[in-house]
PDB file of C-alpha atoms in Angstrom:
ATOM      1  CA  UNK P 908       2.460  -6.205   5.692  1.00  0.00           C
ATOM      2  CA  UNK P 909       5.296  -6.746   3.690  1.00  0.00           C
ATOM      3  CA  UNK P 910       4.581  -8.923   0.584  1.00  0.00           C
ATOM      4  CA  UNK P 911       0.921  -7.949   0.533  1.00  0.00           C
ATOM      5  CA  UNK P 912       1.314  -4.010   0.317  1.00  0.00           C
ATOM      6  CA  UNK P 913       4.390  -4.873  -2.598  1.00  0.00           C
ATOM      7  CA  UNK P 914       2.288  -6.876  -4.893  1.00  0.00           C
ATOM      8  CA  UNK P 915      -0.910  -4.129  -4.973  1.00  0.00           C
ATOM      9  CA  UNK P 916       0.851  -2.347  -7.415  1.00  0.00           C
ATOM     10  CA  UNK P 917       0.340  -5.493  -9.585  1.00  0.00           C
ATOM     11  CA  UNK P 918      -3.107  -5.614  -9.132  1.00  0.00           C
ATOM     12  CA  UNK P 919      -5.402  -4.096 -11.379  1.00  0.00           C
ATOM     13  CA  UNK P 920      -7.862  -2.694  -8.824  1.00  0.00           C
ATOM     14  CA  UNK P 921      -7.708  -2.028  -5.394  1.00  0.00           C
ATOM     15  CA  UNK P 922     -10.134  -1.590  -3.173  1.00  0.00           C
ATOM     16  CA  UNK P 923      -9.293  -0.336   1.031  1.00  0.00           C
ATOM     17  CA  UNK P 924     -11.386  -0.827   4.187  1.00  0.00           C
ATOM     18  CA  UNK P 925     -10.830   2.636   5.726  1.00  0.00           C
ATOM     19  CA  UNK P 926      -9.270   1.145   8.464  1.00  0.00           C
ATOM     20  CA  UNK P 927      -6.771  -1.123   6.479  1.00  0.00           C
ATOM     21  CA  UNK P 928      -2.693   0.283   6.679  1.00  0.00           C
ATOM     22  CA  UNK P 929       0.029  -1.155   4.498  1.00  0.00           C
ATOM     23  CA  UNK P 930       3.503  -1.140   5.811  1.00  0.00           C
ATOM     24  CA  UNK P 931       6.773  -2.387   4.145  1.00  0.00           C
ATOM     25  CA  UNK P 932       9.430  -2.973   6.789  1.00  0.00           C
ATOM     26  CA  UNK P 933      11.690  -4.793   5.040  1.00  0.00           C
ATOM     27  CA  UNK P 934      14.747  -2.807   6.444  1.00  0.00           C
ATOM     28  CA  UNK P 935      13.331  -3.245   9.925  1.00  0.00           C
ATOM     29  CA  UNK P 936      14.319  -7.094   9.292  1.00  0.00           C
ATOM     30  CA  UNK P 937      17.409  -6.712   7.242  1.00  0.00           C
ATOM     31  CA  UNK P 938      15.560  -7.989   3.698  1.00  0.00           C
ATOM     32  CA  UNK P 939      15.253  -6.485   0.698  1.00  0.00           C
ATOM     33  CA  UNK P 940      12.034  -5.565  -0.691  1.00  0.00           C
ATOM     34  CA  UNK P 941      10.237  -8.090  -3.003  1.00  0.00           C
ATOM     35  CA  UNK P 942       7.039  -8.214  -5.109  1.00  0.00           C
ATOM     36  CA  UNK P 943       8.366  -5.944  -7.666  1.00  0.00           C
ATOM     37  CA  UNK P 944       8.255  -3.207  -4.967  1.00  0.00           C
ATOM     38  CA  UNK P 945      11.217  -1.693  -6.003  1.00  0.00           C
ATOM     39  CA  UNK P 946      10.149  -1.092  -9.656  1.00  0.00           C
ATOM     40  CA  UNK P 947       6.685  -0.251  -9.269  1.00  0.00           C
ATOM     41  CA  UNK P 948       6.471   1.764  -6.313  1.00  0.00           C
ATOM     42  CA  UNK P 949       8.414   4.588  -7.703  1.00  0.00           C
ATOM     43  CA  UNK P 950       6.329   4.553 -10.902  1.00  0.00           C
ATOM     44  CA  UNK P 951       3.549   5.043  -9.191  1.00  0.00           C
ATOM     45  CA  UNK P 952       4.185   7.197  -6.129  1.00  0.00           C
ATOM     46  CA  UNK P 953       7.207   8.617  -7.196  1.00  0.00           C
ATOM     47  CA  UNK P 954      10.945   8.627  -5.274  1.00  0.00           C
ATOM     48  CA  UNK P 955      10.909   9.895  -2.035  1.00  0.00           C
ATOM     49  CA  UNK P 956       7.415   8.541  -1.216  1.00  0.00           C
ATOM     50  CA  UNK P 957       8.846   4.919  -2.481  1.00  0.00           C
ATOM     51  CA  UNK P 958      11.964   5.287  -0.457  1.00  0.00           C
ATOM     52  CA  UNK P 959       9.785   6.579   2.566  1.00  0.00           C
ATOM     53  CA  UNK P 960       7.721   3.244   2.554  1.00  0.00           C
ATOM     54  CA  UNK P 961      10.692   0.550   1.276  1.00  0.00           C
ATOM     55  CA  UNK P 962      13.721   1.876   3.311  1.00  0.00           C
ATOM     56  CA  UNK P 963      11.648   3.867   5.974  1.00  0.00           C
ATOM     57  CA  UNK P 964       8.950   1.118   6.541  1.00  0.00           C
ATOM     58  CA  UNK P 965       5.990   4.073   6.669  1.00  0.00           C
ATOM     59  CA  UNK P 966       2.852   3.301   7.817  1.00  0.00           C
ATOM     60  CA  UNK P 967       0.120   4.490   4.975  1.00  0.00           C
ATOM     61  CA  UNK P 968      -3.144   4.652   5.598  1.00  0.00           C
ATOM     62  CA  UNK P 969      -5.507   3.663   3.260  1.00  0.00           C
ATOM     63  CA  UNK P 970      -6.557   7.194   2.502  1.00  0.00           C
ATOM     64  CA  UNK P 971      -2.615   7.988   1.954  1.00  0.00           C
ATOM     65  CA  UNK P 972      -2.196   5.421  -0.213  1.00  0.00           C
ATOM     66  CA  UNK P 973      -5.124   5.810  -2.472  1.00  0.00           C
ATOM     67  CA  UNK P 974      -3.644   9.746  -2.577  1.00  0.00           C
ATOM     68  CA  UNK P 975      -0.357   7.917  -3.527  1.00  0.00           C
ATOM     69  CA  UNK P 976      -2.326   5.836  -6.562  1.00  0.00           C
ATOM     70  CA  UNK P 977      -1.600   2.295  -4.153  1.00  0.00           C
ATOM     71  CA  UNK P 978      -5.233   1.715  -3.900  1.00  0.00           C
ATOM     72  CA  UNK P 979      -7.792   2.517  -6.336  1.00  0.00           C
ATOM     73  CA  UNK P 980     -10.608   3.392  -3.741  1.00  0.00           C
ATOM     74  CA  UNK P 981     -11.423   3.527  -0.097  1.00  0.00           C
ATOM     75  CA  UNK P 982     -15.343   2.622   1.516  1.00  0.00           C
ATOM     76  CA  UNK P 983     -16.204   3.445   5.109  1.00  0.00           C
ATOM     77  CA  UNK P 984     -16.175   0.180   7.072  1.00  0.00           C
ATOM     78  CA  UNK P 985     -19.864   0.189   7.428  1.00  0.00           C
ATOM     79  CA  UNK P 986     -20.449  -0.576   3.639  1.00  0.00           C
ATOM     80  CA  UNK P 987     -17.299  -1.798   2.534  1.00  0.00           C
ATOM     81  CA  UNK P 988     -18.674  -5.742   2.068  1.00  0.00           C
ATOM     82  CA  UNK P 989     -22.056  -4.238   0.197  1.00  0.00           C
ATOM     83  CA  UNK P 990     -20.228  -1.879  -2.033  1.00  0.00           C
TER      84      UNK P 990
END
């Protein structure tokens, strides 16, 4: 959580487990976000879903956050280490 979820945007593929989350609570903690967050969340996923996950610490789901352009594609846990 945290650093990991910022820093996808700077990847340039992403692949989810279905089961995998990504959480920013950097308010929950008093910090400010890092990784760029700040910058490239709102690019990608727009305002109010940036401010949702960096100031609200929202839980995505991986299927939420490939629908938010986070992750680039989501495989069933059963064939995620084949694909």
């Amino acid at each position: 959580i945290g650093l990991g979820a910022s820093i996808l945007p700077l990847c340039d593929l992403v692949w989810a487990n279905e089961k995998a989350w990504f959480q920013t609570p950097y308010m929950t903690f008093g910090q400010s976000p890092d990784g760029c967050a700040t910058l490239t969340f709102p690019r990608i996923m727009g305002e109010a879903s940036a401010n949702e996950l960096l100031n609200g610490g929202r839980k995505l789901t991986a299927r939420e956050a490939s629908a938010k352009g986070l992750v680039s594609q989501v495989f069933l846990t059963s064939t995620f280490t084949q694909e």
